[in-house]
């Protein structure tokens, strides 16, 4: 997929003109649709009489949809082309968002979120594959970092959309978001068609799972998925129990996403210069402390401050993980669409499992139990990325050189 013709001055050295802004906007809008639920979760819990388990299923419906669509989305990107995969994802996402905004049945809401997740799998696989294939290898981490920064911009806007929906109604708010998706769909059609490359099947993706860089990238993608599965279910309910309004809940996640958006391009540059594991080690140590603290911090303003400062330690893992996956795909001659299909699979499996189980586990015990288990996963991974831990895992063939560090 390399060798696209330049269509004018590039928006980033080595990229076709306008590609980076378009991909940034596409993943931003997709993240808006995903994160808009966060401040609305207490509203749905109260209005529909949901338990923590029911809230967990509503949150988990999106990543479950992504889990279903992850590998098919990657295959679509190889068969139809990355641009068509992006267009299809944006179209289906916009329709599902309108349904979510104008219906109040929990069955329909769960179903609409599920379809959003399937559509998001197509959008992300197509978008990141398009970008990674066009970017020079030596600048790939930086370019992917910019894209993830834009996605985090969507995480900034999403809670605001949710807070607005809480005030004016979900229909008008989500209709406006759907219009933005349609606009980007039309903009995607104006971009030059990228070379499609050789179509590949799922059978060609399976051997790539033995590549140490791809395996490590998938785990480091799944881990923040697990973290946000726990956070997205339990933190809004805890803040609400501490007296925080939907606006305050939105502000907490908005602040965290803003800080993470600032870090993402810097993490990408660090991955390019020092190796992908350099930023991973710091992030994992901070994440352990944050996960252990969340269930015990009060009052609400103190918890908000902790979330703003601490949650970026979870999300910045996506940037070096994506660089590992993309580089591994080059080594294995795997289509970038399938590589990011594997990334979607890893993230969605982690988020869906954590969202569905954390609510039930917290209801049966208390919030501290799922957060302590989460801290344990971060701690074990921190030990695994140390040189001694990597040597030990390499004996079993599950880890090896993954980009330096």
mmCIF file of C-alpha atoms in Angstrom:
data_model
loop_
_atom_site.group_PDB
_atom_site.id
_atom_site.type_symbol
_atom_site.label_atom_id
_atom_site.label_comp_id
_atom_site.label_asym_id
_atom_site.label_seq_id
_atom_site.Cartn_x
_atom_site.Cartn_y
_atom_site.Cartn_z
ATOM 1 C CA UNK A 1 0.000 0.000 0.000
ATOM 2 C CA UNK A 2 3.020 2.275 -0.145
ATOM 3 C CA UNK A 3 3.821 4.617 -2.936
ATOM 4 C CA UNK A 4 0.579 6.640 -3.027
ATOM 5 C CA UNK A 5 0.853 9.610 -5.326
ATOM 6 C CA UNK A 6 1.262 12.944 -3.632
ATOM 7 C CA UNK A 7 -1.807 15.064 -4.235
ATOM 8 C CA UNK A 8 -0.266 18.345 -3.181
ATOM 9 C CA UNK A 9 1.667 19.577 -0.155
ATOM 10 C CA UNK A 10 1.384 16.824 2.467
ATOM 11 C CA UNK A 11 -0.202 17.514 5.829
ATOM 12 C CA UNK A 12 2.689 15.540 7.348
ATOM 13 C CA UNK A 13 6.001 14.788 5.594
ATOM 14 C CA UNK A 14 5.592 11.659 3.490
ATOM 15 C CA UNK A 15 1.780 11.578 3.594
ATOM 16 C CA UNK A 16 -0.725 12.444 0.850
ATOM 17 C CA UNK A 17 -2.280 15.853 1.286
ATOM 18 C CA UNK A 18 -5.278 15.892 3.616
ATOM 19 C CA UNK A 19 -4.989 12.246 4.694
ATOM 20 C CA UNK A 20 -3.888 12.865 8.273
ATOM 21 C CA UNK A 21 -6.622 15.462 9.008
ATOM 22 C CA UNK A 22 -9.261 13.160 7.518
ATOM 23 C CA UNK A 23 -8.172 10.125 9.539
ATOM 24 C CA UNK A 24 -7.918 12.242 12.683
ATOM 25 C CA UNK A 25 -11.461 13.505 12.153
ATOM 26 C CA UNK A 26 -12.797 9.992 11.468
ATOM 27 C CA UNK A 27 -11.393 8.461 14.658
ATOM 28 C CA UNK A 28 -12.416 11.586 16.604
ATOM 29 C CA UNK A 29 -16.055 11.232 15.572
ATOM 30 C CA UNK A 30 -16.020 7.508 16.283
ATOM 31 C CA UNK A 31 -14.696 8.150 19.794
ATOM 32 C CA UNK A 32 -17.365 10.798 20.353
ATOM 33 C CA UNK A 33 -20.034 8.162 19.710
ATOM 34 C CA UNK A 34 -18.327 5.745 22.099
ATOM 35 C CA UNK A 35 -17.648 8.093 25.031
ATOM 36 C CA UNK A 36 -20.890 10.098 24.953
ATOM 37 C CA UNK A 37 -22.507 7.391 27.096
ATOM 38 C CA UNK A 38 -20.249 7.978 30.111
ATOM 39 C CA UNK A 39 -22.044 10.952 31.734
ATOM 40 C CA UNK A 40 -25.421 9.519 30.672
ATOM 41 C CA UNK A 41 -24.886 6.206 32.453
ATOM 42 C CA UNK A 42 -26.397 7.333 35.799
ATOM 43 C CA UNK A 43 -29.392 8.697 33.835
ATOM 44 C CA UNK A 44 -30.020 5.333 32.184
ATOM 45 C CA UNK A 45 -29.457 3.500 35.469
ATOM 46 C CA UNK A 46 -32.116 5.634 37.203
ATOM 47 C CA UNK A 47 -34.628 5.936 34.359
ATOM 48 C CA UNK A 48 -34.490 2.288 33.288
ATOM 49 C CA UNK A 49 -33.874 0.811 36.730
ATOM 50 C CA UNK A 50 -30.588 -0.819 35.744
ATOM 51 C CA UNK A 51 -28.345 -2.586 38.238
ATOM 52 C CA UNK A 52 -24.549 -2.323 38.058
ATOM 53 C CA UNK A 53 -24.660 -5.518 36.030
ATOM 54 C CA UNK A 54 -27.170 -4.003 33.589
ATOM 55 C CA UNK A 55 -25.066 -0.841 33.327
ATOM 56 C CA UNK A 56 -22.065 -3.019 32.600
ATOM 57 C CA UNK A 57 -23.888 -4.715 29.735
ATOM 58 C CA UNK A 58 -24.878 -1.343 28.243
ATOM 59 C CA UNK A 59 -21.263 -0.131 28.380
ATOM 60 C CA UNK A 60 -19.974 -3.485 27.105
ATOM 61 C CA UNK A 61 -22.318 -3.622 24.092
ATOM 62 C CA UNK A 62 -20.022 -1.351 22.051
ATOM 63 C CA UNK A 63 -16.792 -3.331 22.621
ATOM 64 C CA UNK A 64 -18.717 -6.576 22.115
ATOM 65 C CA UNK A 65 -19.756 -5.206 18.714
ATOM 66 C CA UNK A 66 -16.139 -4.290 18.003
ATOM 67 C CA UNK A 67 -15.127 -7.804 19.027
ATOM 68 C CA UNK A 68 -17.610 -9.232 16.523
ATOM 69 C CA UNK A 69 -16.517 -6.854 13.774
ATOM 70 C CA UNK A 70 -12.758 -6.768 14.472
ATOM 71 C CA UNK A 71 -11.482 -9.474 12.141
ATOM 72 C CA UNK A 72 -14.228 -9.039 9.499
ATOM 73 C CA UNK A 73 -13.422 -5.317 9.517
ATOM 74 C CA UNK A 74 -9.769 -6.086 8.872
ATOM 75 C CA UNK A 75 -10.677 -8.453 6.045
ATOM 76 C CA UNK A 76 -12.980 -5.812 4.536
ATOM 77 C CA UNK A 77 -10.098 -3.346 4.560
ATOM 78 C CA UNK A 78 -8.018 -5.804 2.533
ATOM 79 C CA UNK A 79 -10.804 -6.874 0.143
ATOM 80 C CA UNK A 80 -12.747 -3.640 -0.388
ATOM 81 C CA UNK A 81 -9.891 -1.240 0.293
ATOM 82 C CA UNK A 82 -9.241 0.947 3.297
ATOM 83 C CA UNK A 83 -11.241 3.917 2.004
ATOM 84 C CA UNK A 84 -14.389 1.846 1.474
ATOM 85 C CA UNK A 85 -13.984 0.322 4.935
ATOM 86 C CA UNK A 86 -13.891 3.815 6.453
ATOM 87 C CA UNK A 87 -16.945 4.949 4.448
ATOM 88 C CA UNK A 88 -18.931 1.846 5.417
ATOM 89 C CA UNK A 89 -18.024 2.220 9.074
ATOM 90 C CA UNK A 90 -19.029 5.884 9.212
ATOM 91 C CA UNK A 91 -22.349 5.220 7.445
ATOM 92 C CA UNK A 92 -23.430 2.408 9.762
ATOM 93 C CA UNK A 93 -22.178 4.297 12.829
ATOM 94 C CA UNK A 94 -24.271 7.372 11.976
ATOM 95 C CA UNK A 95 -27.456 5.309 11.548
ATOM 96 C CA UNK A 96 -26.924 3.375 14.789
ATOM 97 C CA UNK A 97 -26.282 6.614 16.673
ATOM 98 C CA UNK A 98 -29.595 8.079 15.505
ATOM 99 C CA UNK A 99 -31.394 4.942 16.705
ATOM 100 C CA UNK A 100 -29.634 5.162 20.076
ATOM 101 C CA UNK A 101 -30.619 8.801 20.465
ATOM 102 C CA UNK A 102 -34.337 8.392 19.709
ATOM 103 C CA UNK A 103 -35.194 5.157 21.554
ATOM 104 C CA UNK A 104 -35.453 4.444 25.287
ATOM 105 C CA UNK A 105 -35.849 0.660 25.355
ATOM 106 C CA UNK A 106 -32.874 -1.063 26.953
ATOM 107 C CA UNK A 107 -33.019 -3.818 24.332
ATOM 108 C CA UNK A 108 -32.800 -1.316 21.480
ATOM 109 C CA UNK A 109 -30.142 0.712 23.281
ATOM 110 C CA UNK A 110 -27.980 -2.372 23.789
ATOM 111 C CA UNK A 111 -28.519 -3.354 20.139
ATOM 112 C CA UNK A 112 -27.649 0.110 18.823
ATOM 113 C CA UNK A 113 -24.446 0.169 20.875
ATOM 114 C CA UNK A 114 -23.575 -3.278 19.531
ATOM 115 C CA UNK A 115 -23.978 -2.073 15.933
ATOM 116 C CA UNK A 116 -21.921 1.040 16.750
ATOM 117 C CA UNK A 117 -19.124 -1.258 17.862
ATOM 118 C CA UNK A 118 -19.226 -3.296 14.643
ATOM 119 C CA UNK A 119 -19.128 -0.082 12.602
ATOM 120 C CA UNK A 120 -16.289 1.298 14.724
ATOM 121 C CA UNK A 121 -14.234 -1.812 13.962
ATOM 122 C CA UNK A 122 -14.479 -1.011 10.230
ATOM 123 C CA UNK A 123 -13.680 2.670 10.739
ATOM 124 C CA UNK A 124 -10.635 2.050 12.908
ATOM 125 C CA UNK A 125 -9.201 -0.817 10.866
ATOM 126 C CA UNK A 126 -9.566 1.154 7.645
ATOM 127 C CA UNK A 127 -8.386 4.474 9.090
ATOM 128 C CA UNK A 128 -5.274 3.289 10.911
ATOM 129 C CA UNK A 129 -4.308 0.874 8.127
ATOM 130 C CA UNK A 130 -4.600 3.706 5.592
ATOM 131 C CA UNK A 131 -2.428 5.950 7.755
ATOM 132 C CA UNK A 132 0.178 3.377 8.827
ATOM 133 C CA UNK A 133 0.713 2.154 5.268
ATOM 134 C CA UNK A 134 1.179 5.686 3.955
ATOM 135 C CA UNK A 135 3.508 6.874 6.727
ATOM 136 C CA UNK A 136 7.289 6.485 6.485
ATOM 137 C CA UNK A 137 8.435 3.754 8.883
ATOM 138 C CA UNK A 138 10.723 6.112 10.784
ATOM 139 C CA UNK A 139 7.788 8.479 11.484
ATOM 140 C CA UNK A 140 5.069 5.902 12.034
ATOM 141 C CA UNK A 141 4.967 6.252 15.826
ATOM 142 C CA UNK A 142 4.592 10.031 15.598
ATOM 143 C CA UNK A 143 1.850 9.842 12.950
ATOM 144 C CA UNK A 144 -0.109 7.210 14.868
ATOM 145 C CA UNK A 145 0.354 9.301 18.004
ATOM 146 C CA UNK A 146 -1.270 12.265 16.254
ATOM 147 C CA UNK A 147 -4.202 10.054 15.223
ATOM 148 C CA UNK A 148 -4.654 8.776 18.752
ATOM 149 C CA UNK A 149 -4.431 12.342 20.017
ATOM 150 C CA UNK A 150 -7.362 13.156 17.722
ATOM 151 C CA UNK A 151 -9.257 10.127 19.005
ATOM 152 C CA UNK A 152 -8.699 11.463 22.493
ATOM 153 C CA UNK A 153 -10.068 14.756 21.267
ATOM 154 C CA UNK A 154 -13.202 12.748 20.543
ATOM 155 C CA UNK A 155 -13.036 11.477 24.097
ATOM 156 C CA UNK A 156 -13.058 15.148 25.125
ATOM 157 C CA UNK A 157 -16.089 15.975 23.003
ATOM 158 C CA UNK A 158 -18.010 12.759 23.745
ATOM 159 C CA UNK A 159 -18.738 13.467 27.412
ATOM 160 C CA UNK A 160 -19.735 17.009 26.434
ATOM 161 C CA UNK A 161 -22.213 15.580 23.930
ATOM 162 C CA UNK A 162 -23.453 13.270 26.678
ATOM 163 C CA UNK A 163 -23.851 16.155 29.108
ATOM 164 C CA UNK A 164 -25.725 18.182 26.458
ATOM 165 C CA UNK A 165 -27.934 15.161 25.758
ATOM 166 C CA UNK A 166 -28.668 14.939 29.460
ATOM 167 C CA UNK A 167 -29.990 18.483 29.315
ATOM 168 C CA UNK A 168 -31.677 18.855 25.911
ATOM 169 C CA UNK A 169 -32.512 15.227 25.171
ATOM 170 C CA UNK A 170 -30.622 12.398 23.556
ATOM 171 C CA UNK A 171 -32.373 12.717 20.173
ATOM 172 C CA UNK A 172 -31.169 16.199 19.147
ATOM 173 C CA UNK A 173 -27.685 15.701 20.601
ATOM 174 C CA UNK A 174 -27.016 12.383 18.883
ATOM 175 C CA UNK A 175 -28.626 13.574 15.649
ATOM 176 C CA UNK A 176 -26.026 16.364 15.485
ATOM 177 C CA UNK A 177 -23.243 13.832 16.058
ATOM 178 C CA UNK A 178 -24.688 11.648 13.292
ATOM 179 C CA UNK A 179 -24.593 14.556 10.843
ATOM 180 C CA UNK A 180 -20.873 14.966 11.577
ATOM 181 C CA UNK A 181 -20.355 11.300 10.674
ATOM 182 C CA UNK A 182 -22.148 11.730 7.346
ATOM 183 C CA UNK A 183 -20.048 14.809 6.525
ATOM 184 C CA UNK A 184 -16.834 12.835 7.087
ATOM 185 C CA UNK A 185 -18.193 10.012 4.960
ATOM 186 C CA UNK A 186 -18.568 12.453 2.068
ATOM 187 C CA UNK A 187 -15.109 13.890 2.699
ATOM 188 C CA UNK A 188 -13.612 10.384 2.557
ATOM 189 C CA UNK A 189 -15.044 9.951 -0.934
ATOM 190 C CA UNK A 190 -13.109 13.017 -2.128
ATOM 191 C CA UNK A 191 -9.754 11.485 -1.183
ATOM 192 C CA UNK A 192 -7.709 9.749 -3.909
ATOM 193 C CA UNK A 193 -8.258 6.011 -3.869
ATOM 194 C CA UNK A 194 -5.223 4.371 -2.199
ATOM 195 C CA UNK A 195 -3.679 1.271 -3.796
ATOM 196 C CA UNK A 196 -5.475 -1.765 -2.393
ATOM 197 C CA UNK A 197 -2.560 -4.194 -2.339
ATOM 198 C CA UNK A 198 -3.020 -7.949 -2.381
ATOM 199 C CA UNK A 199 -6.216 -9.190 -0.683
ATOM 200 C CA UNK A 200 -5.534 -11.329 2.374
ATOM 201 C CA UNK A 201 -7.668 -13.681 4.442
ATOM 202 C CA UNK A 202 -7.912 -14.472 8.139
ATOM 203 C CA UNK A 203 -5.807 -17.558 7.501
ATOM 204 C CA UNK A 204 -2.854 -15.283 6.739
ATOM 205 C CA UNK A 205 -3.337 -13.388 10.010
ATOM 206 C CA UNK A 206 -3.120 -16.423 12.288
ATOM 207 C CA UNK A 207 0.624 -17.142 11.821
ATOM 208 C CA UNK A 208 1.325 -13.478 12.619
ATOM 209 C CA UNK A 209 0.139 -14.073 16.188
ATOM 210 C CA UNK A 210 3.428 -15.887 16.834
ATOM 211 C CA UNK A 211 5.392 -12.706 16.069
ATOM 212 C CA UNK A 212 6.633 -11.310 19.428
ATOM 213 C CA UNK A 213 5.975 -7.701 18.428
ATOM 214 C CA UNK A 214 2.426 -8.428 17.305
ATOM 215 C CA UNK A 215 1.690 -10.518 20.402
ATOM 216 C CA UNK A 216 3.068 -7.801 22.688
ATOM 217 C CA UNK A 217 1.200 -5.080 20.789
ATOM 218 C CA UNK A 218 -2.067 -6.988 21.113
ATOM 219 C CA UNK A 219 -1.621 -7.444 24.864
ATOM 220 C CA UNK A 220 -0.714 -3.784 25.368
ATOM 221 C CA UNK A 221 -3.854 -2.910 23.399
ATOM 222 C CA UNK A 222 -6.034 -5.280 25.422
ATOM 223 C CA UNK A 223 -4.734 -4.022 28.768
ATOM 224 C CA UNK A 224 -6.033 -0.429 28.522
ATOM 225 C CA UNK A 225 -9.234 -1.938 27.096
ATOM 226 C CA UNK A 226 -9.597 -3.901 30.340
ATOM 227 C CA UNK A 227 -8.809 -0.771 32.344
ATOM 228 C CA UNK A 228 -11.399 1.406 30.633
ATOM 229 C CA UNK A 229 -13.957 -1.392 30.815
ATOM 230 C CA UNK A 230 -13.671 -1.202 34.596
ATOM 231 C CA UNK A 231 -13.438 2.591 34.710
ATOM 232 C CA UNK A 232 -16.337 3.343 32.346
ATOM 233 C CA UNK A 233 -18.748 1.243 34.415
ATOM 234 C CA UNK A 234 -17.696 1.894 37.998
ATOM 235 C CA UNK A 235 -16.257 5.415 38.028
ATOM 236 C CA UNK A 236 -19.379 7.296 36.793
ATOM 237 C CA UNK A 237 -21.506 5.404 39.335
ATOM 238 C CA UNK A 238 -19.019 6.112 42.128
ATOM 239 C CA UNK A 239 -18.850 9.800 41.258
ATOM 240 C CA UNK A 240 -22.638 9.912 41.185
ATOM 241 C CA UNK A 241 -22.765 8.236 44.614
ATOM 242 C CA UNK A 242 -20.367 10.914 45.906
ATOM 243 C CA UNK A 243 -22.797 13.605 44.725
ATOM 244 C CA UNK A 244 -21.259 14.523 41.369
ATOM 245 C CA UNK A 245 -23.573 15.674 38.578
ATOM 246 C CA UNK A 246 -23.417 14.624 34.922
ATOM 247 C CA UNK A 247 -21.497 17.836 34.192
ATOM 248 C CA UNK A 248 -18.858 17.009 36.814
ATOM 249 C CA UNK A 249 -18.548 13.438 35.538
ATOM 250 C CA UNK A 250 -18.085 14.828 32.021
ATOM 251 C CA UNK A 251 -15.463 17.271 33.278
ATOM 252 C CA UNK A 252 -13.456 14.475 34.895
ATOM 253 C CA UNK A 253 -13.238 12.412 31.725
ATOM 254 C CA UNK A 254 -12.786 15.512 29.577
ATOM 255 C CA UNK A 255 -9.797 16.648 31.625
ATOM 256 C CA UNK A 256 -8.201 13.207 31.513
ATOM 257 C CA UNK A 257 -8.672 12.970 27.756
ATOM 258 C CA UNK A 258 -7.220 16.469 27.253
ATOM 259 C CA UNK A 259 -4.052 15.555 29.121
ATOM 260 C CA UNK A 260 -3.808 12.239 27.279
ATOM 261 C CA UNK A 261 -4.261 14.003 23.931
ATOM 262 C CA UNK A 262 -1.264 16.191 24.744
ATOM 263 C CA UNK A 263 0.842 13.170 25.673
ATOM 264 C CA UNK A 264 -0.029 10.928 22.705
ATOM 265 C CA UNK A 265 2.143 12.619 20.000
ATOM 266 C CA UNK A 266 5.020 12.896 22.498
ATOM 267 C CA UNK A 267 4.708 9.195 23.284
ATOM 268 C CA UNK A 268 4.754 8.480 19.554
ATOM 269 C CA UNK A 269 7.985 10.460 19.079
ATOM 270 C CA UNK A 270 9.557 8.699 22.068
ATOM 271 C CA UNK A 271 8.590 5.327 20.571
ATOM 272 C CA UNK A 272 10.266 6.275 17.283
ATOM 273 C CA UNK A 273 13.473 7.426 18.976
ATOM 274 C CA UNK A 274 13.897 5.168 22.012
ATOM 275 C CA UNK A 275 11.855 2.073 21.153
ATOM 276 C CA UNK A 276 8.258 1.197 21.925
ATOM 277 C CA UNK A 277 8.901 -0.167 25.410
ATOM 278 C CA UNK A 278 10.467 3.025 26.786
ATOM 279 C CA UNK A 279 7.140 4.836 27.420
ATOM 280 C CA UNK A 280 5.367 1.582 28.299
ATOM 281 C CA UNK A 281 7.400 0.982 31.464
ATOM 282 C CA UNK A 282 6.600 4.393 32.988
ATOM 283 C CA UNK A 283 2.920 4.175 32.077
ATOM 284 C CA UNK A 284 2.498 0.755 33.697
ATOM 285 C CA UNK A 285 3.985 1.820 37.037
ATOM 286 C CA UNK A 286 1.756 4.910 37.234
ATOM 287 C CA UNK A 287 -1.280 2.817 36.213
ATOM 288 C CA UNK A 288 -0.786 0.446 39.165
ATOM 289 C CA UNK A 289 -0.923 3.344 41.644
ATOM 290 C CA UNK A 290 -3.972 4.905 39.967
ATOM 291 C CA UNK A 291 -5.967 1.656 39.846
ATOM 292 C CA UNK A 292 -5.326 0.966 43.539
ATOM 293 C CA UNK A 293 -6.361 4.505 44.537
ATOM 294 C CA UNK A 294 -9.618 5.040 42.608
ATOM 295 C CA UNK A 295 -12.025 3.038 44.833
ATOM 296 C CA UNK A 296 -10.803 4.687 48.052
ATOM 297 C CA UNK A 297 -10.536 8.369 47.087
ATOM 298 C CA UNK A 298 -13.150 10.876 48.265
ATOM 299 C CA UNK A 299 -14.698 13.478 48.184
ATOM 300 C CA UNK A 300 -15.756 13.767 44.564
ATOM 301 C CA UNK A 301 -13.462 16.678 43.686
ATOM 302 C CA UNK A 302 -10.426 14.692 44.868
ATOM 303 C CA UNK A 303 -11.469 11.715 42.750
ATOM 304 C CA UNK A 304 -11.950 14.016 39.744
ATOM 305 C CA UNK A 305 -8.404 15.353 40.205
ATOM 306 C CA UNK A 306 -7.004 11.814 40.422
ATOM 307 C CA UNK A 307 -8.834 10.802 37.240
ATOM 308 C CA UNK A 308 -7.581 13.799 35.276
ATOM 309 C CA UNK A 309 -3.970 13.165 36.292
ATOM 310 C CA UNK A 310 -4.013 9.365 36.382
ATOM 311 C CA UNK A 311 -6.226 8.019 33.576
ATOM 312 C CA UNK A 312 -3.783 9.074 30.813
ATOM 313 C CA UNK A 313 -1.435 6.371 32.133
ATOM 314 C CA UNK A 314 -3.955 3.823 30.822
ATOM 315 C CA UNK A 315 -4.684 5.289 27.398
ATOM 316 C CA UNK A 316 -1.181 6.240 26.238
ATOM 317 C CA UNK A 317 -0.378 2.523 25.986
ATOM 318 C CA UNK A 318 -2.365 2.447 22.735
ATOM 319 C CA UNK A 319 0.296 4.469 20.884
ATOM 320 C CA UNK A 320 3.376 2.230 21.362
ATOM 321 C CA UNK A 321 1.146 -0.840 21.084
ATOM 322 C CA UNK A 322 -0.063 0.306 17.644
ATOM 323 C CA UNK A 323 3.509 0.965 16.511
ATOM 324 C CA UNK A 324 4.467 -2.575 17.581
ATOM 325 C CA UNK A 325 1.562 -4.061 15.634
ATOM 326 C CA UNK A 326 2.259 -2.043 12.510
ATOM 327 C CA UNK A 327 5.969 -2.854 12.524
ATOM 328 C CA UNK A 328 5.167 -6.516 13.119
ATOM 329 C CA UNK A 329 2.803 -6.467 10.156
ATOM 330 C CA UNK A 330 5.643 -5.210 7.954
ATOM 331 C CA UNK A 331 7.900 -8.016 9.141
ATOM 332 C CA UNK A 332 5.228 -10.625 8.441
ATOM 333 C CA UNK A 333 4.084 -8.993 5.181
ATOM 334 C CA UNK A 334 0.623 -8.739 6.703
ATOM 335 C CA UNK A 335 -1.867 -6.186 5.381
ATOM 336 C CA UNK A 336 -2.124 -3.261 7.787
ATOM 337 C CA UNK A 337 -5.907 -3.637 7.772
ATOM 338 C CA UNK A 338 -5.607 -7.121 9.259
ATOM 339 C CA UNK A 339 -3.024 -5.881 11.761
ATOM 340 C CA UNK A 340 -5.412 -3.260 13.063
ATOM 341 C CA UNK A 341 -8.232 -5.780 12.917
ATOM 342 C CA UNK A 342 -6.163 -7.758 15.434
ATOM 343 C CA UNK A 343 -5.783 -4.556 17.474
ATOM 344 C CA UNK A 344 -9.559 -4.070 17.478
ATOM 345 C CA UNK A 345 -9.974 -7.685 18.537
ATOM 346 C CA UNK A 346 -7.575 -7.255 21.461
ATOM 347 C CA UNK A 347 -9.069 -3.974 22.661
ATOM 348 C CA UNK A 348 -12.658 -5.127 22.317
ATOM 349 C CA UNK A 349 -12.064 -8.437 24.082
ATOM 350 C CA UNK A 350 -10.455 -6.647 27.013
ATOM 351 C CA UNK A 351 -13.057 -3.906 27.257
ATOM 352 C CA UNK A 352 -16.070 -6.188 26.805
ATOM 353 C CA UNK A 353 -14.870 -8.727 29.351
ATOM 354 C CA UNK A 354 -14.022 -6.060 31.909
ATOM 355 C CA UNK A 355 -17.215 -4.038 31.411
ATOM 356 C CA UNK A 356 -19.505 -7.054 31.751
ATOM 357 C CA UNK A 357 -17.666 -8.626 34.671
ATOM 358 C CA UNK A 358 -16.579 -5.598 36.704
ATOM 359 C CA UNK A 359 -20.130 -4.418 37.377
ATOM 360 C CA UNK A 360 -21.238 -7.885 38.469
ATOM 361 C CA UNK A 361 -18.103 -8.394 40.563
ATOM 362 C CA UNK A 362 -18.458 -4.989 42.239
ATOM 363 C CA UNK A 363 -22.127 -5.685 42.974
ATOM 364 C CA UNK A 364 -21.250 -9.042 44.560
ATOM 365 C CA UNK A 365 -18.310 -7.615 46.548
ATOM 366 C CA UNK A 366 -17.278 -3.954 46.305
ATOM 367 C CA UNK A 367 -15.525 -1.624 43.856
ATOM 368 C CA UNK A 368 -12.098 -2.300 45.373
ATOM 369 C CA UNK A 369 -12.014 -5.906 44.133
ATOM 370 C CA UNK A 370 -12.097 -5.260 40.350
ATOM 371 C CA UNK A 371 -9.702 -2.317 40.698
ATOM 372 C CA UNK A 372 -7.242 -4.418 42.710
ATOM 373 C CA UNK A 373 -7.362 -7.143 40.055
ATOM 374 C CA UNK A 374 -6.738 -4.470 37.416
ATOM 375 C CA UNK A 375 -3.717 -3.177 39.333
ATOM 376 C CA UNK A 376 -2.403 -6.738 39.458
ATOM 377 C CA UNK A 377 -2.560 -7.026 35.652
ATOM 378 C CA UNK A 378 -0.628 -3.783 35.261
ATOM 379 C CA UNK A 379 1.958 -4.907 37.814
ATOM 380 C CA UNK A 380 2.500 -8.286 36.130
ATOM 381 C CA UNK A 381 2.895 -6.579 32.756
ATOM 382 C CA UNK A 382 5.384 -4.113 34.248
ATOM 383 C CA UNK A 383 7.474 -7.064 35.421
ATOM 384 C CA UNK A 384 7.160 -8.749 32.012
ATOM 385 C CA UNK A 385 8.517 -5.750 30.074
ATOM 386 C CA UNK A 386 11.662 -5.603 32.210
ATOM 387 C CA UNK A 387 14.659 -7.239 30.498
ATOM 388 C CA UNK A 388 14.679 -10.188 32.909
ATOM 389 C CA UNK A 389 10.955 -10.731 32.474
ATOM 390 C CA UNK A 390 11.240 -10.615 28.686
ATOM 391 C CA UNK A 391 14.056 -13.162 28.722
ATOM 392 C CA UNK A 392 11.943 -15.482 30.862
ATOM 393 C CA UNK A 393 8.919 -15.162 28.565
ATOM 394 C CA UNK A 394 11.115 -15.602 25.487
ATOM 395 C CA UNK A 395 11.976 -19.106 26.713
ATOM 396 C CA UNK A 396 8.310 -19.982 26.213
ATOM 397 C CA UNK A 397 8.198 -18.273 22.829
ATOM 398 C CA UNK A 398 5.661 -15.605 23.877
ATOM 399 C CA UNK A 399 7.901 -12.521 23.918
ATOM 400 C CA UNK A 400 10.982 -11.248 22.217
ATOM 401 C CA UNK A 401 12.311 -8.097 20.588
ATOM 402 C CA UNK A 402 9.428 -5.666 20.242
ATOM 403 C CA UNK A 403 10.923 -2.409 19.171
ATOM 404 C CA UNK A 404 13.668 -1.557 21.587
ATOM 405 C CA UNK A 405 13.907 -0.769 25.243
#
